[in-house]
Coordinates of C-alpha atoms in Angstrom, one line a residue:
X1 CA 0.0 0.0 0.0
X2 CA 1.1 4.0 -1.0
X3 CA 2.2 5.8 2.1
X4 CA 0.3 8.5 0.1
X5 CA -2.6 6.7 1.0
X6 CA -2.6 7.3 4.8
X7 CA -1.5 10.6 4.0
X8 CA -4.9 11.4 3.1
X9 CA -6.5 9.6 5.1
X10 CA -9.2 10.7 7.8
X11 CA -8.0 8.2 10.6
X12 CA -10.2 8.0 13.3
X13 CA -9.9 6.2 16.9
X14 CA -12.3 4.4 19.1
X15 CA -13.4 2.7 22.3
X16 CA -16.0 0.4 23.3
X17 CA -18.4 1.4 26.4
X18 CA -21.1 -1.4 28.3
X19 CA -23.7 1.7 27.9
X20 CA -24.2 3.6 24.9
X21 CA -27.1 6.1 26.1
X22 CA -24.7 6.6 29.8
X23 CA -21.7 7.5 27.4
X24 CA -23.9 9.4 25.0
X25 CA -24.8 11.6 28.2
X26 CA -21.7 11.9 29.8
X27 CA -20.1 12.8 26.8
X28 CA -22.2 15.5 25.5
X29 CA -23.4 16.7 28.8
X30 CA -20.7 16.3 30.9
X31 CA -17.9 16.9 29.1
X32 CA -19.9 19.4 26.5
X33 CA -18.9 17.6 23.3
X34 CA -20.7 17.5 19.9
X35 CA -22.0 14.3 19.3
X36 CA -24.2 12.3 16.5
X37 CA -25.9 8.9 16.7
X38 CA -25.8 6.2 13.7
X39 CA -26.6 2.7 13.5
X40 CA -25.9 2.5 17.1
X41 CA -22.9 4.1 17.4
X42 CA -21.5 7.4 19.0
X43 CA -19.2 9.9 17.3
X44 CA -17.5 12.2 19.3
X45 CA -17.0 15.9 17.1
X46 CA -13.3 16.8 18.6
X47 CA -12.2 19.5 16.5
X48 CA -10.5 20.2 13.3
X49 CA -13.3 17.8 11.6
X50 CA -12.0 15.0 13.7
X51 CA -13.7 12.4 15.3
X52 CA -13.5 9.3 17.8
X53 CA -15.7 6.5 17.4
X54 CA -17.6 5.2 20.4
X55 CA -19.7 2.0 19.8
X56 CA -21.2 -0.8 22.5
X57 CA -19.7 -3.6 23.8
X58 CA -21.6 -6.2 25.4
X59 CA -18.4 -7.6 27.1
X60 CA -16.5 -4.6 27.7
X61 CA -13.7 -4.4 29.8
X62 CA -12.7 -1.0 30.6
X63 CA -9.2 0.3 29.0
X64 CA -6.5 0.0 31.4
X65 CA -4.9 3.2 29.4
X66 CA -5.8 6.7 28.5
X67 CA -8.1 6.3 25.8
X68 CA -8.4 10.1 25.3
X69 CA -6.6 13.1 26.4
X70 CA -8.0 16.2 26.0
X71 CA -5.7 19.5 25.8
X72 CA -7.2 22.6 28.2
X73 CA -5.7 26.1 28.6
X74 CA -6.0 25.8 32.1
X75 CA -5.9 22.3 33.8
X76 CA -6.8 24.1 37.7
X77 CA -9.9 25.4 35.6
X78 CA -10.7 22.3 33.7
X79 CA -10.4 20.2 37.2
X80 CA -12.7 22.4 38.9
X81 CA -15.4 22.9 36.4
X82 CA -15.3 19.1 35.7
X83 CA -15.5 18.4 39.2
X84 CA -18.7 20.5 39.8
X85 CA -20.3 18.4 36.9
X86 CA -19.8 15.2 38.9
X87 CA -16.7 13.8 37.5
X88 CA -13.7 12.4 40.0
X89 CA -10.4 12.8 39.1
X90 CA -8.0 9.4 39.8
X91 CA -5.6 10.0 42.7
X92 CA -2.4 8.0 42.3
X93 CA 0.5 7.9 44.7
X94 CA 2.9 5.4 42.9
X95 CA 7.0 6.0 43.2
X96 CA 6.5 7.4 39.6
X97 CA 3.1 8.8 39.1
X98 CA 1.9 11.1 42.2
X99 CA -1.0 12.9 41.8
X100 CA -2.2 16.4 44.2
X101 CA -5.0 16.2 46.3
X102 CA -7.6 17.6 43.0
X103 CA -5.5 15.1 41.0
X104 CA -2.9 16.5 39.2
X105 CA 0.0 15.0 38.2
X106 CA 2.8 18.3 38.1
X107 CA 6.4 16.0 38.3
X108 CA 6.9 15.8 34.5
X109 CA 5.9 16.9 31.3
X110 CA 2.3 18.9 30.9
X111 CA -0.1 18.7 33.8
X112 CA -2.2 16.2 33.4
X113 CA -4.9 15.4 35.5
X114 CA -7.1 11.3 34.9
X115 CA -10.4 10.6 35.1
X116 CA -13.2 7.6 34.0
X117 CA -15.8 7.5 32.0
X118 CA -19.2 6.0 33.0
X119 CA -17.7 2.6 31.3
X120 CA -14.8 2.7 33.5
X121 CA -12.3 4.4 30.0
X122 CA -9.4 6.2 31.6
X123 CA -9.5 10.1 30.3
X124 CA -7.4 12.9 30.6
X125 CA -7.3 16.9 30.5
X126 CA -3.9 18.0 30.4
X127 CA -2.8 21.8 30.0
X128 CA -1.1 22.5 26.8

C-alpha cells in the first residue's frame, strides 16, 4: 500500500463502552462535546473535523490506558469545572506517578490530571 494513502486519510480512533445512552450523556453533557448517533454508534465531534468512534460492547472491559486526552488552557480550571459536573479525578501515589490532592500530576511533562468515564475508559485533560 502507498504511504500517500494514509496521508490522506481521515484516521479515526475508538473505544467500546457497556452503555451507549450513559456515554452518549456523559459525553455531550458532561464533558460538553458535539455528538451524532448512527446505527448505534457514538461519534464524538473533537475538532479540526475529527472524530472518535464510540460504539457498544456487550463484554466490555474497561481500558487500562488513557483512551483520550484532551488539551485545556488551564488544567486548575478544567479540574474544577469538571469536578462541579460530577466527574472524580483518579488519585495516584505510585513511586513514579503522584497525583495532588484535586488530582494533578505536576512531576513531569504537561499537567495532566485522569479521570473515568461511566464505562470505567481512563481520560485525561492535560494543559497544553
Amino acid at each position: 500500500m502507498s504511504r500517500s494513502v494514509f496521508k490522506i486519510s481521515k484516521a479515526f480512533s475508538g473505544f467500546s463502552v457497556d452503555d451507549l445512552q450513559k456515554a452518549k450523556e456523559f459525553y455531550s453533557k458532561t464533558l460538553s462535546f458535539d455528538i451524532s448517533e448512527m446505527n448505534g454508534l457514538l461519534s464524538l465531534h473533537i475538532g479540526n473535523g475529527a472524530k472518535v468512534l464510540i460504539y457498544p460492547k456487550s463484554n466490555h472491559i474497561p481500558a487500562t490506558f488513557t483512551v483520550l486526552n484532551i488539551p485545556v488552557d488551564n488544567i486548575e480550571q478544567a479540574v474544577d469545572e469538571l469536578t462541579k459536573r460530577g466527574v472524580h479525578f483518579e488519585i495516584y501515589d505510585e513511586a513514579d506517578l503522584r497525583t495532588d490532592e484535586k488530582g494533578i500530576f505536576r512531576d513531569a511533562g504537561p499537567n495532566i490530571a485522569w479521570f473515568k468515564d461511566p464505562a470505567g475508559n481512563i481520560l485525561s485533560v492535560l494543559e497544553e
